[in-house]
Every structure is written in structure tokens, then in C-alpha cells.
Short mmCIF file of C-alpha atoms and ligand atoms in Angstrom, two decimals:
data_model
loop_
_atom_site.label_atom_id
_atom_site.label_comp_id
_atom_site.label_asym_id
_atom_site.label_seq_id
_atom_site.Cartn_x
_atom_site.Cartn_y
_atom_site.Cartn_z
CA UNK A 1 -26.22 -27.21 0.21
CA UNK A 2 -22.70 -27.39 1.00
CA UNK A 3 -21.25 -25.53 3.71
CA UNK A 4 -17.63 -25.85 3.52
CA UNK A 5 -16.54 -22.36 3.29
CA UNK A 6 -17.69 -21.80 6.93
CA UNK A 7 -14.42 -23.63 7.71
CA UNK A 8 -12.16 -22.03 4.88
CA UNK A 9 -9.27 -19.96 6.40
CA UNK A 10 -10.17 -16.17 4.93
CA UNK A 11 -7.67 -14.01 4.11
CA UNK A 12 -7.87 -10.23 2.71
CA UNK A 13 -4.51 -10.71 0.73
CA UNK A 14 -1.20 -7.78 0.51
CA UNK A 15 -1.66 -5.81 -2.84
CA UNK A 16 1.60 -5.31 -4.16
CA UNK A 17 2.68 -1.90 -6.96
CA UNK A 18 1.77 -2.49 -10.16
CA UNK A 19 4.31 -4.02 -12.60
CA UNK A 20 2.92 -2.48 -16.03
CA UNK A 21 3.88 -4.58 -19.07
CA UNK A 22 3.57 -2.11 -21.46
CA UNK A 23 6.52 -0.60 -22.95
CA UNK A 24 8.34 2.38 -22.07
CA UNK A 25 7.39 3.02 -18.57
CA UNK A 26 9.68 4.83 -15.88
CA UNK A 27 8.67 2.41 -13.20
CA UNK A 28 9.36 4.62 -10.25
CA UNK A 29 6.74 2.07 -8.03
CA UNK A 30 8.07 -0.50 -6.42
CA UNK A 31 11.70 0.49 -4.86
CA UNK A 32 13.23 -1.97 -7.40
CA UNK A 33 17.03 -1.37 -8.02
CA UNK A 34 17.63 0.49 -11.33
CA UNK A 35 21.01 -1.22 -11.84
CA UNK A 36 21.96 -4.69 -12.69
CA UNK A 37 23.06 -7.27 -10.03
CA UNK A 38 26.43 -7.74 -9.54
CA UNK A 39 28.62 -8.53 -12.61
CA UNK A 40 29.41 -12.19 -10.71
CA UNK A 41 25.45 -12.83 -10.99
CA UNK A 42 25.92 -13.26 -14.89
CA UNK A 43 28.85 -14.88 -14.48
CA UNK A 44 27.08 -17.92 -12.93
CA UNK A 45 23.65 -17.57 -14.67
CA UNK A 46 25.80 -18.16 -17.79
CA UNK A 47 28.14 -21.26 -16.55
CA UNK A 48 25.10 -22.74 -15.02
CA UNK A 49 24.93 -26.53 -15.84
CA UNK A 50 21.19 -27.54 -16.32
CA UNK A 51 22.37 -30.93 -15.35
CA UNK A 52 22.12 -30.02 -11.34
CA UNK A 53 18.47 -28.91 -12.07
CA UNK A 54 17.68 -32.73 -11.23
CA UNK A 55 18.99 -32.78 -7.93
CA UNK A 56 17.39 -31.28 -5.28
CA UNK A 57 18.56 -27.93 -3.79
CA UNK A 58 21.05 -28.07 -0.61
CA UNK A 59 18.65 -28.13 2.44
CA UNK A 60 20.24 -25.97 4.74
CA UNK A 61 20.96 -23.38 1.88
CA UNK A 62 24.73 -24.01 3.27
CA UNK A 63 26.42 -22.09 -0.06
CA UNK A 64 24.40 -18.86 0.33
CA UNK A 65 24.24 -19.23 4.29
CA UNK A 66 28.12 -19.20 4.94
CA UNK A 67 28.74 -16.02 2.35
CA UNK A 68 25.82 -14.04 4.04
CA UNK A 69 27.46 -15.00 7.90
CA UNK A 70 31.05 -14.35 6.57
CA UNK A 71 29.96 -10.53 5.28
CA UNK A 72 27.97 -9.63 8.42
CA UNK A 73 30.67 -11.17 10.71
CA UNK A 74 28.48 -14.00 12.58
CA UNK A 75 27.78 -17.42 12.51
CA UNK A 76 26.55 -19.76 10.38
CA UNK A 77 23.95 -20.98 12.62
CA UNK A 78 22.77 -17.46 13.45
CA UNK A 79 21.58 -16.72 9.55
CA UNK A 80 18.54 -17.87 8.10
CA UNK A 81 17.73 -17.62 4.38
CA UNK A 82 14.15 -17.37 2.86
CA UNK A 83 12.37 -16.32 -0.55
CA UNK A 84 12.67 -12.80 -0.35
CA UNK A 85 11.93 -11.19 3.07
CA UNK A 86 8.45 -11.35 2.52
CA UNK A 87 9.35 -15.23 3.39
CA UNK A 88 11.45 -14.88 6.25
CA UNK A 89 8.93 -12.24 8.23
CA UNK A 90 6.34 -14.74 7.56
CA UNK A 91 8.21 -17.03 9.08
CA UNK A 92 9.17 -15.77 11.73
CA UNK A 93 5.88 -14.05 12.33
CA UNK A 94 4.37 -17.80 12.69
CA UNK A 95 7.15 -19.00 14.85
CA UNK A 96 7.39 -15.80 16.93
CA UNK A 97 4.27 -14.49 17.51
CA UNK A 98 2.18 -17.47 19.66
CA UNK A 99 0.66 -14.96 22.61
CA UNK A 100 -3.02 -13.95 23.20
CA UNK A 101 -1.50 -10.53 23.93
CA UNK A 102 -1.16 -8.36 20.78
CA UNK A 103 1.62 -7.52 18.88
CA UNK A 104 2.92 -4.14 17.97
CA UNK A 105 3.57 -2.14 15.16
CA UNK A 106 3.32 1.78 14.06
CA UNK A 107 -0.13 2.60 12.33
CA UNK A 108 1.91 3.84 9.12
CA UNK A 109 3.86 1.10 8.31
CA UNK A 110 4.72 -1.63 5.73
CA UNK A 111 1.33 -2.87 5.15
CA UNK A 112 1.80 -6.63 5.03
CA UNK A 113 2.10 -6.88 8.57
CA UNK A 114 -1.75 -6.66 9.47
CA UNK A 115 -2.04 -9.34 6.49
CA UNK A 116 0.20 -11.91 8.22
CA UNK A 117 -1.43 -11.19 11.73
CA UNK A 118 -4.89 -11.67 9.96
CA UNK A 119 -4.09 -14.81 8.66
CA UNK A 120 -2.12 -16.27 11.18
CA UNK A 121 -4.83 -15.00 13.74
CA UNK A 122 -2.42 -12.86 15.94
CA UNK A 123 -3.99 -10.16 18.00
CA UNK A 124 -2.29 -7.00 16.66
CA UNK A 125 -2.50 -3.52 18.04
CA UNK A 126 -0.98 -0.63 15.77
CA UNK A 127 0.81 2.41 17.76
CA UNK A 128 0.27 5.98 16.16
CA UNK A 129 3.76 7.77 15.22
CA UNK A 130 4.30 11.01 16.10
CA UNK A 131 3.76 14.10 13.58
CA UNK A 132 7.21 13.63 12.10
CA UNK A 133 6.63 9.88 11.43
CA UNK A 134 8.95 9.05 13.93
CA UNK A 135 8.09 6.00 16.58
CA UNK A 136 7.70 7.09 19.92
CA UNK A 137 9.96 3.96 21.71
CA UNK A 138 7.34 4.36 24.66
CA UNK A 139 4.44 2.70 22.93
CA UNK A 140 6.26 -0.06 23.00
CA UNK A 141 6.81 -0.76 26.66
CA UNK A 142 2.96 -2.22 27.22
CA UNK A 143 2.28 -5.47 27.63
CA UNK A 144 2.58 -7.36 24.04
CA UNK A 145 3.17 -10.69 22.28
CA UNK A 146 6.02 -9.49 20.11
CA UNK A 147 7.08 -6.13 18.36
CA UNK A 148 8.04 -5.51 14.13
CA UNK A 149 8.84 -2.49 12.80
CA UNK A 150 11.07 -1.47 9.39
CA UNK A 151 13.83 0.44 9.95
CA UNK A 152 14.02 2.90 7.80
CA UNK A 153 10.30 2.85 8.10
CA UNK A 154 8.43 2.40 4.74
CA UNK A 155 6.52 4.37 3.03
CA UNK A 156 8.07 7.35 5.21
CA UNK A 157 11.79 6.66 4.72
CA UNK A 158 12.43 7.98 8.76
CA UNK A 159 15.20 6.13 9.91
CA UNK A 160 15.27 5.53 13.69
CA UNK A 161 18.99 5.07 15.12
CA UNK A 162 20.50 2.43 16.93
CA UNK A 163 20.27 3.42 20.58
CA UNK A 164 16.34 4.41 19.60
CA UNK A 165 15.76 0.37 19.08
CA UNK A 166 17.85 -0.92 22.11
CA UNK A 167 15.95 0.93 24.64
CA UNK A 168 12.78 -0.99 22.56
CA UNK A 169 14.29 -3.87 22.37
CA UNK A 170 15.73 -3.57 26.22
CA UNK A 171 12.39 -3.17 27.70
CA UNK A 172 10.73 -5.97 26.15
CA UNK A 173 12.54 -9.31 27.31
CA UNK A 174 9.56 -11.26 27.06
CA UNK A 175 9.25 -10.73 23.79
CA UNK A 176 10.84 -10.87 20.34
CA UNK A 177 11.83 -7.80 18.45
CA UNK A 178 11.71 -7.95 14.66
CA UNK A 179 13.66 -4.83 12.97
CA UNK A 180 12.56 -5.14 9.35
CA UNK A 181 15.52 -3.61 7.73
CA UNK A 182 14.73 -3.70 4.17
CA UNK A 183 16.40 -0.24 3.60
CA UNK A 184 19.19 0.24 6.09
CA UNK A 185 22.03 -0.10 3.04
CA UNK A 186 21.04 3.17 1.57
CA UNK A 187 22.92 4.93 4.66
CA UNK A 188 21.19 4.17 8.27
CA UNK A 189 22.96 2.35 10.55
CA UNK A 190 22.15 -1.17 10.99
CA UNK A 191 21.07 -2.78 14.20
CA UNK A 192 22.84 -5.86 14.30
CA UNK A 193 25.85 -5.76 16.17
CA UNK A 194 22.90 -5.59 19.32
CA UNK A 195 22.06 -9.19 18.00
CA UNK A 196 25.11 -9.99 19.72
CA UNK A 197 23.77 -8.44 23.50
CA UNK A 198 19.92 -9.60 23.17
CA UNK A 199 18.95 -13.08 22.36
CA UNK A 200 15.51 -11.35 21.53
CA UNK A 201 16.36 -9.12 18.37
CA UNK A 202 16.00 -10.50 14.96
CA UNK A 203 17.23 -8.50 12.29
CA UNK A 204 15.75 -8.94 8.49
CA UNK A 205 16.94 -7.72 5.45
CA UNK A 206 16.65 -8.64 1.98
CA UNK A 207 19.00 -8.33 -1.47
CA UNK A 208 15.37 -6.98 -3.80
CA UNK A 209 16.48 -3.72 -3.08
CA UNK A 210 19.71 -3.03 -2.23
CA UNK A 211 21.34 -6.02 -4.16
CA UNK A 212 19.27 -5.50 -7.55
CA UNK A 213 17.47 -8.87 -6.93
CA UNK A 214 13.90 -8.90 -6.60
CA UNK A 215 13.20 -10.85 -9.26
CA UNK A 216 15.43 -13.63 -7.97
CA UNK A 217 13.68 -13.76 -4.20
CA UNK A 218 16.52 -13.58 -1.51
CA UNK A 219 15.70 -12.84 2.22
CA UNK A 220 17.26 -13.36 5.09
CA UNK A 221 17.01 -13.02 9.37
CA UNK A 222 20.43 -12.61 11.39
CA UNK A 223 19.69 -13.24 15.70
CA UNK A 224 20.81 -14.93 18.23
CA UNK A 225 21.36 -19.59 17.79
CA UNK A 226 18.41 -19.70 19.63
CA UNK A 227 16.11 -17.83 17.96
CA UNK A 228 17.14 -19.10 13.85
CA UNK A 229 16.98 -22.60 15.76
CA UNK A 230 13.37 -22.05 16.28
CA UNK A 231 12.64 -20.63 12.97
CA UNK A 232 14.21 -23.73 11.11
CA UNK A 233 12.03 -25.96 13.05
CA UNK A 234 8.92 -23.98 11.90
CA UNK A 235 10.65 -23.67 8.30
CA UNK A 236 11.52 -27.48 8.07
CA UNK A 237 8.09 -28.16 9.43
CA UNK A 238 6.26 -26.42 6.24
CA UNK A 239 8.88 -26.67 3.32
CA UNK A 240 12.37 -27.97 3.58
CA UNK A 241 13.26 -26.32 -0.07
CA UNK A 242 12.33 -23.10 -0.40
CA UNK A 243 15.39 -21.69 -1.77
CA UNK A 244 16.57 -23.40 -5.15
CA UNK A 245 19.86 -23.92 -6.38
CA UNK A 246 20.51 -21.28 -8.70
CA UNK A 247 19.25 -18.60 -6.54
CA UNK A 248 21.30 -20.01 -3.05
CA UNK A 249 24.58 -19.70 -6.12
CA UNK A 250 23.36 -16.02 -7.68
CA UNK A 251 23.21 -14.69 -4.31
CA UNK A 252 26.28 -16.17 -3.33
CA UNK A 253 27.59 -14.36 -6.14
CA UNK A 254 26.23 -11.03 -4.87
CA UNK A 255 27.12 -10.92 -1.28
CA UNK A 256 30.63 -11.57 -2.18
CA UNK A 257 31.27 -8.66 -4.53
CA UNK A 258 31.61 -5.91 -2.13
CA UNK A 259 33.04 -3.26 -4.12
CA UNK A 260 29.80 -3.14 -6.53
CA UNK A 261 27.59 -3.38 -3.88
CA UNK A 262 28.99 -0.19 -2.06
CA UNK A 263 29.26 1.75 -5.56
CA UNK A 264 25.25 1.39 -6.22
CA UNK A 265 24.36 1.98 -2.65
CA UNK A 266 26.51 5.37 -3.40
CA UNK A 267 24.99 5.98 -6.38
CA UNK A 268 21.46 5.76 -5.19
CA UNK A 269 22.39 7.81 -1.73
CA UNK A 270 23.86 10.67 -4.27
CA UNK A 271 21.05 10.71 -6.71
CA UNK A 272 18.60 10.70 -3.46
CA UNK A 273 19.72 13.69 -2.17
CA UNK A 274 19.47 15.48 -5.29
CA UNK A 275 16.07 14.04 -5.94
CA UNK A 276 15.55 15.80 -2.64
CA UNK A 277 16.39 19.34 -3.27
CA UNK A 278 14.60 19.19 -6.86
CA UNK A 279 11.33 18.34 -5.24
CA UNK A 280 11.70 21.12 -2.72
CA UNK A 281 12.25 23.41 -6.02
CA UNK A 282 8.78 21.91 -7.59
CA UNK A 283 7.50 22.77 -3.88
CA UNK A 284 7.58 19.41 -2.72
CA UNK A 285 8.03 18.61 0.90
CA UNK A 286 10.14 15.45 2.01
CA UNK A 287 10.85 13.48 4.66
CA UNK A 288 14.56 12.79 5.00
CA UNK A 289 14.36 9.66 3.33
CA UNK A 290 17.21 7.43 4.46
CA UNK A 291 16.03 4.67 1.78
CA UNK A 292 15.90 4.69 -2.04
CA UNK A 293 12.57 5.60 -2.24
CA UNK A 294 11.45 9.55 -1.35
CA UNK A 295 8.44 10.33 0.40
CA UNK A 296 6.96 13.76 -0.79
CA UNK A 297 3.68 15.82 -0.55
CA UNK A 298 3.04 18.58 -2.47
CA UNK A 299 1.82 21.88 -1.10
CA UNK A 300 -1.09 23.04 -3.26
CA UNK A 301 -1.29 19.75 -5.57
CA UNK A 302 -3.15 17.23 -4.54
CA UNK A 303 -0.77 13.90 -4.75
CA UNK A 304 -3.83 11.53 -5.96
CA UNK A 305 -3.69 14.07 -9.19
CA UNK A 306 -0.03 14.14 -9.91
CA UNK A 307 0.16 10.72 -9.39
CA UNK A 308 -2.68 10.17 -11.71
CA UNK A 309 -0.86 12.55 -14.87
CA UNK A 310 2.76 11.04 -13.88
CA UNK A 311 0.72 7.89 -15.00
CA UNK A 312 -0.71 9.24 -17.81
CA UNK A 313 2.90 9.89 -18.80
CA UNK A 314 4.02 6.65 -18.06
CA UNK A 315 5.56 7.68 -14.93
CA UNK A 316 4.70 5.02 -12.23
CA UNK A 317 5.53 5.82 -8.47
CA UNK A 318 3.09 5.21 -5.74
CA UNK A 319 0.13 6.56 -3.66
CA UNK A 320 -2.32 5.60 -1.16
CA UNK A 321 -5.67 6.69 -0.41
CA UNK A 322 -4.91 5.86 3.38
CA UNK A 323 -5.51 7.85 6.71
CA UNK A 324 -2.45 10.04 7.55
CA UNK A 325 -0.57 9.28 3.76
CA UNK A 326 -3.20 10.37 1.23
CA UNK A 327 -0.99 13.48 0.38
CA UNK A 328 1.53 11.16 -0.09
CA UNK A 329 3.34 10.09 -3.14
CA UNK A 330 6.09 7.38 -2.66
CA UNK A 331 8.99 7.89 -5.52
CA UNK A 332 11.54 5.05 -6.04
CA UNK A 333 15.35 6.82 -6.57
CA UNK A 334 15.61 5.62 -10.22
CA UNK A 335 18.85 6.85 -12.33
CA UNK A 336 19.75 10.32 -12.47
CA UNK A 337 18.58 10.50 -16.11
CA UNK A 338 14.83 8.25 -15.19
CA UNK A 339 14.51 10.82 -12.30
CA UNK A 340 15.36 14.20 -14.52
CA UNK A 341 12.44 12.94 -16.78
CA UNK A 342 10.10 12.73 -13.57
CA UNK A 343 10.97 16.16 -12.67
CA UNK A 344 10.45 17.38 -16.26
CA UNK A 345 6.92 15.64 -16.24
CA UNK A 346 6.33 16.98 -13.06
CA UNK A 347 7.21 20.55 -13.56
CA UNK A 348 4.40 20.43 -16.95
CA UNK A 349 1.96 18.81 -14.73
CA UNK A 350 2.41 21.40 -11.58
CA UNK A 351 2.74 24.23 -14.29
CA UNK A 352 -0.66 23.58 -15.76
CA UNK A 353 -2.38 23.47 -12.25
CA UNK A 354 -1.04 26.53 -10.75
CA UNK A 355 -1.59 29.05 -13.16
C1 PLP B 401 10.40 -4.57 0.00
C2 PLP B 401 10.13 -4.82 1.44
C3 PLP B 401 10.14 -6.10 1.98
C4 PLP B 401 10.15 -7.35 1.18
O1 PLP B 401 11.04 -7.51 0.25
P1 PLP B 401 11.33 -8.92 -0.42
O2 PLP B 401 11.36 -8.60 -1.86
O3 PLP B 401 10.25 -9.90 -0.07
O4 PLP B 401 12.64 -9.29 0.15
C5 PLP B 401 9.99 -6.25 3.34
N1 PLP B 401 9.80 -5.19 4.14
C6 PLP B 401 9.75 -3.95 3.66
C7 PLP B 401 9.53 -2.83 4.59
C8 PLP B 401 9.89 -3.73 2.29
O5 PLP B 401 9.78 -2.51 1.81
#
């Protein structure tokens, strides 16, 4: 009998929304982007010479680097670029988070953050929000090996402002402070100018949602030299190529163009808020959703059901049968036209149940 799997390294992997194949489906699941990358995207998938495939990529991602530090105004050598931010919190979870003491994040919260402590055996110790699914900032002035939180949080949407994370990120010198800001385009305000004033803050965000790019895999961490030092060494230490050449040119591409970027982030803040007042008229309550997904529970329907008929319809959004959230349904802001079809659906469904 062999007994190797006494030593095998168990993990209890991140399930990720659905991505149905079948046609048809108003895939409302997964906080995708509904429009296209930027125009200059297409521009270089089509030019693309297949001929570079055979070289490897640039190591230090230098093309995609210098257009993210130009945009966000710092240096080169304080940006680090992974494969979506899935990558780059990994990362930096294994190079940050080395103490016996336990880390801390809120109990309703992006859920592959237990994953990665599980399987890179940090001692983690979740902090309850309040009511309103805010974070109390005083949970997180007790002892701890590090600190990670989105802002806006996901699945709630609750954005925390600026002066909320400096007094966190104040009080906790000893450790570092990861702001996971996946959604902070869709109109909260970022926390990165404090990267400037703490050498302890590192600042993620990604171009899957607000940059129409999941599918391509683009992450990235702005902090202080020190701190994207220490993450390269980790990074270079695992696998020096992570990002490949057509990807470090596409998102290139997309950081530079601006103007587009700003027009979709509009677009999806204006069809959010009227997402908003059309659940309320279905009898929805919201959170005020600073991201471009809404997160809504019903007040007679039971959000397991509607999300079960929405699927039935072909409507995909997302629920969890989870302590605190199971009344929840999370809705990705789709196009003004994919969203009038959800309210449609949902105003048959609710219609049928409250009779
Ligand atoms: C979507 C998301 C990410 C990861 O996105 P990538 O596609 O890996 O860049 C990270 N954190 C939160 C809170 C997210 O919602």
C-alpha cells in the first residue's frame, strides 16, 4: 500500500460563475464587461506578426509596465503585472503574508481569499461587517500578519472611502495592507495616491472588468519600490513568464485609450443606477452598489427561487447559499437593453409568486 497522499498538499479549490455554452444566454454572472475592449485592442490582434510567437515574452513585461505607470502617474519600478488579479493577489499573498499571526479579512468577502490562505497555510481570521456591510476599520487594529480587503467590497458593492482605509492602513505598520480594488473604476475613489505616504499599502486592480478583458488575463499591484521589489523576487522565483507577448501589447493598447475607457465606465455607472431604481420598483432592495454588479434581495421572494426561474429563462446572475448572503442575488450591469429583458423576466417571475 502506498501512502503518498499523506504528503500531498490538499487544497479545497475557488469555484468560479458558471460560463454556460449554450446559446442565447444573458450572462448576467460573472461581472464581465458587456462591451468590447478598446478599438486599439483589434488594432493589434489584427497586425500581430506570428513570427514573434518564437521568441520568448519580455521578462520584465517592460511594454505593458511603462503604459500602466505612465496612466496612474508612478514609477516603473512601483507596478507589477500578473495574469489577471487573481495572479497578482496570489502573489503577493505568498510573498506578504509569512507570520504565525493571522491575517484579516471581512467574513463577507471575495471568497478566494480563504482559498489562498488554505493553501499557502496562512492563519486567517475573518472580521464580521456591520449590518450595512460596511467594515468596521477597528477590527483591524489587533494584532495580525497582514490585512486584504476589496474595495468596493464584492459581492456587496459597499464602497469604503479613502480616509476609511488610511486610518487601517495607519494603524498597522507592521503589516502589509492589500486593497483589492477590482471595482473602484465604476465611480469610488481609488486609494492610491496613499501608496505614495505608506510603504505598506499595495493597491490591486485588474482590466477583466473595467477594461473588457477577462478573457485576455491582465492584473496588476501599484506600492511602494520596496514592496513590488519583493514581489518580483517571489514572482521570478516561481515563473519568470507569466505574461505573454500579445497580452503585455493588447493591454498596452487598452491603458492608453483613455477616452473609451471613461465612456464605458459612464455607461455602466448610468445604466447602474437605473438598474437600481427598477429593482426597487420590482421591490427589490439594494445596496448602493459602487461596482458594475448590483447586490439585491427581494422582500417576499426568496432569491434561491428567482435565481433558479431567471435560469430557467436563460438569465444567469449569481447566488449563494452562504451565511449572511443567502437572500442575495448578485446581478452583473449588462447593457441597458440585456438588463430591460432581466427586468421583464423578473416582473413574470415575481408576478406569478405574489398573486
Ligand atoms: C474579479 C475579481 C478579481 C479577479 O479578477 P481577475 O480576472 O483575476 O483580474 C479579484 N478580486 C475581486 C474582488 C474580483 O471581483
Amino acid at each position: 500500500m502506498s501512502n503518498w497522499e499523506q504528503n500531498v498538499r490538499r487544497a479545497v479549490p475557488y469555484t468560479p460563475g458558471e460560463q454556460p455554452q449554450e446559446s442565447g444566454v444573458i450572462k448576467l454572472n460573472t461581472n464581465e464587461n458587456p462591451f468590447p475592449p478598446s478599438p486599439g485592442v483589434r488594432k493589434i490582434l489584427d497586425d500581430f506578426d506570428t513570427d514573434r510567437l518564437r521568441l520568448y515574452p519580455q521578462p520584465d513585461c517592460s511594454a505593458l509596465i511603462t503604459a500602466i505607470a505612465e496612466r496612474y502617474g508612478v514609477k516603473h519600478s512601483q507596478v507589477f503585472v500578473g495574469v489577471g488579479s487573481d495572479d497578482v493577489l496570489s502573489m503577493a499573498f505568498m510573498t506578504f503574508f509569512n507570520s504565525d499571526k493571522p491575517i484579516l479579512f471581512p467574513d463577507v468577502t471575495y471568497s478566494f481569499y480563504d482559498v489562498w490562505a488554505d493553501v499557502y497555510k496562512i492563519p486567517y481570521k475573518t472580521c464580521p461587517l456591520r449590518g450595512d456591510f460596511t467594515i468596521d476599520p477597528d477590527d483591524y487594529k489587533q494584532p495580525n500578519g497582514g490585512i486584504v480587503f476589496p474595495n468596493p467590497n464584492a459581492p456587496t458593492g459597499v464602497c469604503e472611502s479613502v480616509d476609511m482605509i488610511e486610518d487601517v492602513v495607519k494603524a498597522n505598520p507592521s503589516s502589509v495592507v492589500i486593497i483589492d480594488e477590482a471595482y473602484i473604476d465604476f465611480g469610488g475613489e481609488s486609494c492610491l495616491r496613499l501608496t505614495e505616504k505608506y510603504d505598506n499599502l499595495l493597491v490591486v486592480q485588474t482590466f477583466s472588468k473595467s477594461r473588457s478583458m477577462a478573457g485576455m488575463r491582465i492584473g496588476f499591484a501599484i506600492g511602494s519600490e520596496r514592496l513590488i521589489k519583493y514581489m518580483n523576487d517571489v514572482k521570478f522565483s516561481v515563473n519568470s513568464y507569466t505574461m505573454n507577448t500579445l497580452t503585455l501589447l493588447c493591454g498596452r493598447a487598452a491603458v492608453q485609450d483613455e477616452e473609451y475607457f471613461n465612456k464605458c465606465c459612464g455607461e455602466i455607472i448610468n445604466i447602474r443606477e437605473y438598474s437600481k431604481e427598477k429593482l426597487k420598483d420590482l421591490g427589490f432592495e439594494l445596496t448602493d452598489s459602487k461596482s458594475n454588479f448590483l447586490f439585491a434581495k427581494h422582500k417576499t421572494a426568496k432569491a434561491r427561487d428567482i435565481f433558479e426561474s431567471l435560469k430557467e429563462r436563460k438569465i444567469y446572475v449569481r447566488y449563494w447559499d452562504k451565511q449572511r448572503i443567502s437572500d442575495y442575488l448578485r446581478i452583473t450591469v449588462g447593457t441597458r437593453g440585456q438588463m430591460d429583458k432581466l427586468f421583464c423576466a423578473l416582473k413574470d417571475i415575481l408576478k406569478g409568486w405574489t398573486l
